[in-house]
Amino acid sequence: MPRIQTNQPQPAVATQPTIVERLRSGKAVPIIGSVLTHDLALGGHDAVISAYAAYNHYPLTEHSLAQVTQFKAIQDDTIRDALSLREHYLTFIKSRLFELAQSQGVAQTKLDEIDQHLTS
């Protein structure tokens, strides 16, 4: 952040880009809260973690996200660091959202557009 002259009048404020413009330009990261993703869209936190556990063949019935991701990191040789583990989990969440959209009858053109973003 540049230093400002506090003893000078403030210059006219330039128009700031909107959040949509920042998202489109890649200068902002959309954060979807857990209430929306887990409770409203994905059926609740426990359901998400149970699905992720099943997807990763987690052998125990009691599980948390930390336990399942630790198991995944140990069992999967492609997981090399924390970032690749996060990416794997996010890919799982994105794929679940895509499958939900598909099952809810979202238009194929929109699904194709989303799929393009997921695979690029």
PDB file of C-alpha atoms in Angstrom, residues 46-96:
ATOM      1  CA  ASP A  46     -21.728 -34.775   8.555  1.00  0.00           C
ATOM      2  CA  ALA A  47     -23.151 -35.857   5.193  1.00  0.00           C
ATOM      3  CA  VAL A  48     -20.286 -34.184   3.328  1.00  0.00           C
ATOM      4  CA  ILE A  49     -17.630 -35.762   5.509  1.00  0.00           C
ATOM      5  CA  SER A  50     -19.339 -39.167   5.336  1.00  0.00           C
ATOM      6  CA  ALA A  51     -19.437 -38.955   1.544  1.00  0.00           C
ATOM      7  CA  TYR A  52     -15.778 -37.915   1.429  1.00  0.00           C
ATOM      8  CA  ALA A  53     -14.900 -40.785   3.771  1.00  0.00           C
ATOM      9  CA  ALA A  54     -16.773 -43.270   1.573  1.00  0.00           C
ATOM     10  CA  TYR A  55     -15.161 -41.842  -1.564  1.00  0.00           C
ATOM     11  CA  ASN A  56     -11.712 -42.380  -0.024  1.00  0.00           C
ATOM     12  CA  HIS A  57     -12.575 -45.843   1.378  1.00  0.00           C
ATOM     13  CA  TYR A  58     -12.015 -44.642   4.946  1.00  0.00           C
ATOM     14  CA  PRO A  59     -12.284 -47.828   7.020  1.00  0.00           C
ATOM     15  CA  LEU A  60     -13.661 -46.481  10.330  1.00  0.00           C
ATOM     16  CA  THR A  61     -17.256 -45.512  11.066  1.00  0.00           C
ATOM     17  CA  GLU A  62     -16.310 -42.570  13.318  1.00  0.00           C
ATOM     18  CA  HIS A  63     -14.596 -39.843  11.322  1.00  0.00           C
ATOM     19  CA  SER A  64     -13.850 -36.167  11.022  1.00  0.00           C
ATOM     20  CA  LEU A  65     -12.513 -34.173   8.113  1.00  0.00           C
ATOM     21  CA  ALA A  66      -9.081 -34.147   9.743  1.00  0.00           C
ATOM     22  CA  GLN A  67      -9.079 -37.940  10.122  1.00  0.00           C
ATOM     23  CA  VAL A  68     -10.263 -38.598   6.572  1.00  0.00           C
ATOM     24  CA  THR A  69      -7.781 -36.186   5.002  1.00  0.00           C
ATOM     25  CA  GLN A  70      -4.941 -37.628   7.086  1.00  0.00           C
ATOM     26  CA  PHE A  71      -5.925 -41.113   5.904  1.00  0.00           C
ATOM     27  CA  LYS A  72      -6.051 -39.861   2.305  1.00  0.00           C
ATOM     28  CA  ALA A  73      -2.601 -38.301   2.614  1.00  0.00           C
ATOM     29  CA  ILE A  74      -1.126 -41.562   3.905  1.00  0.00           C
ATOM     30  CA  GLN A  75      -2.898 -43.866   1.433  1.00  0.00           C
ATOM     31  CA  ASP A  76      -2.527 -41.839  -1.772  1.00  0.00           C
ATOM     32  CA  ASP A  77       0.958 -41.449  -3.263  1.00  0.00           C
ATOM     33  CA  THR A  78      -0.238 -38.573  -5.462  1.00  0.00           C
ATOM     34  CA  ILE A  79      -0.825 -36.428  -2.369  1.00  0.00           C
ATOM     35  CA  ARG A  80       2.566 -34.835  -1.805  1.00  0.00           C
ATOM     36  CA  ASP A  81       1.780 -31.864   0.429  1.00  0.00           C
ATOM     37  CA  ALA A  82      -1.001 -29.984   2.201  1.00  0.00           C
ATOM     38  CA  LEU A  83      -1.841 -28.004  -0.927  1.00  0.00           C
ATOM     39  CA  SER A  84      -2.483 -31.105  -3.038  1.00  0.00           C
ATOM     40  CA  LEU A  85      -4.629 -32.509  -0.224  1.00  0.00           C
ATOM     41  CA  ARG A  86      -6.694 -29.290  -0.133  1.00  0.00           C
ATOM     42  CA  GLU A  87      -7.020 -29.363  -3.912  1.00  0.00           C
ATOM     43  CA  HIS A  88      -8.253 -32.952  -3.755  1.00  0.00           C
ATOM     44  CA  TYR A  89     -10.903 -32.052  -1.179  1.00  0.00           C
ATOM     45  CA  LEU A  90     -11.997 -28.981  -3.156  1.00  0.00           C
ATOM     46  CA  THR A  91     -12.243 -31.070  -6.320  1.00  0.00           C
ATOM     47  CA  PHE A  92     -14.445 -33.487  -4.403  1.00  0.00           C
ATOM     48  CA  ILE A  93     -16.707 -30.631  -3.211  1.00  0.00           C
ATOM     49  CA  LYS A  94     -16.899 -29.097  -6.701  1.00  0.00           C
ATOM     50  CA  SER A  95     -17.754 -32.482  -8.180  1.00  0.00           C
ATOM     51  CA  ARG A  96     -20.493 -33.047  -5.587  1.00  0.00           C
TER      52      ARG A  96
END
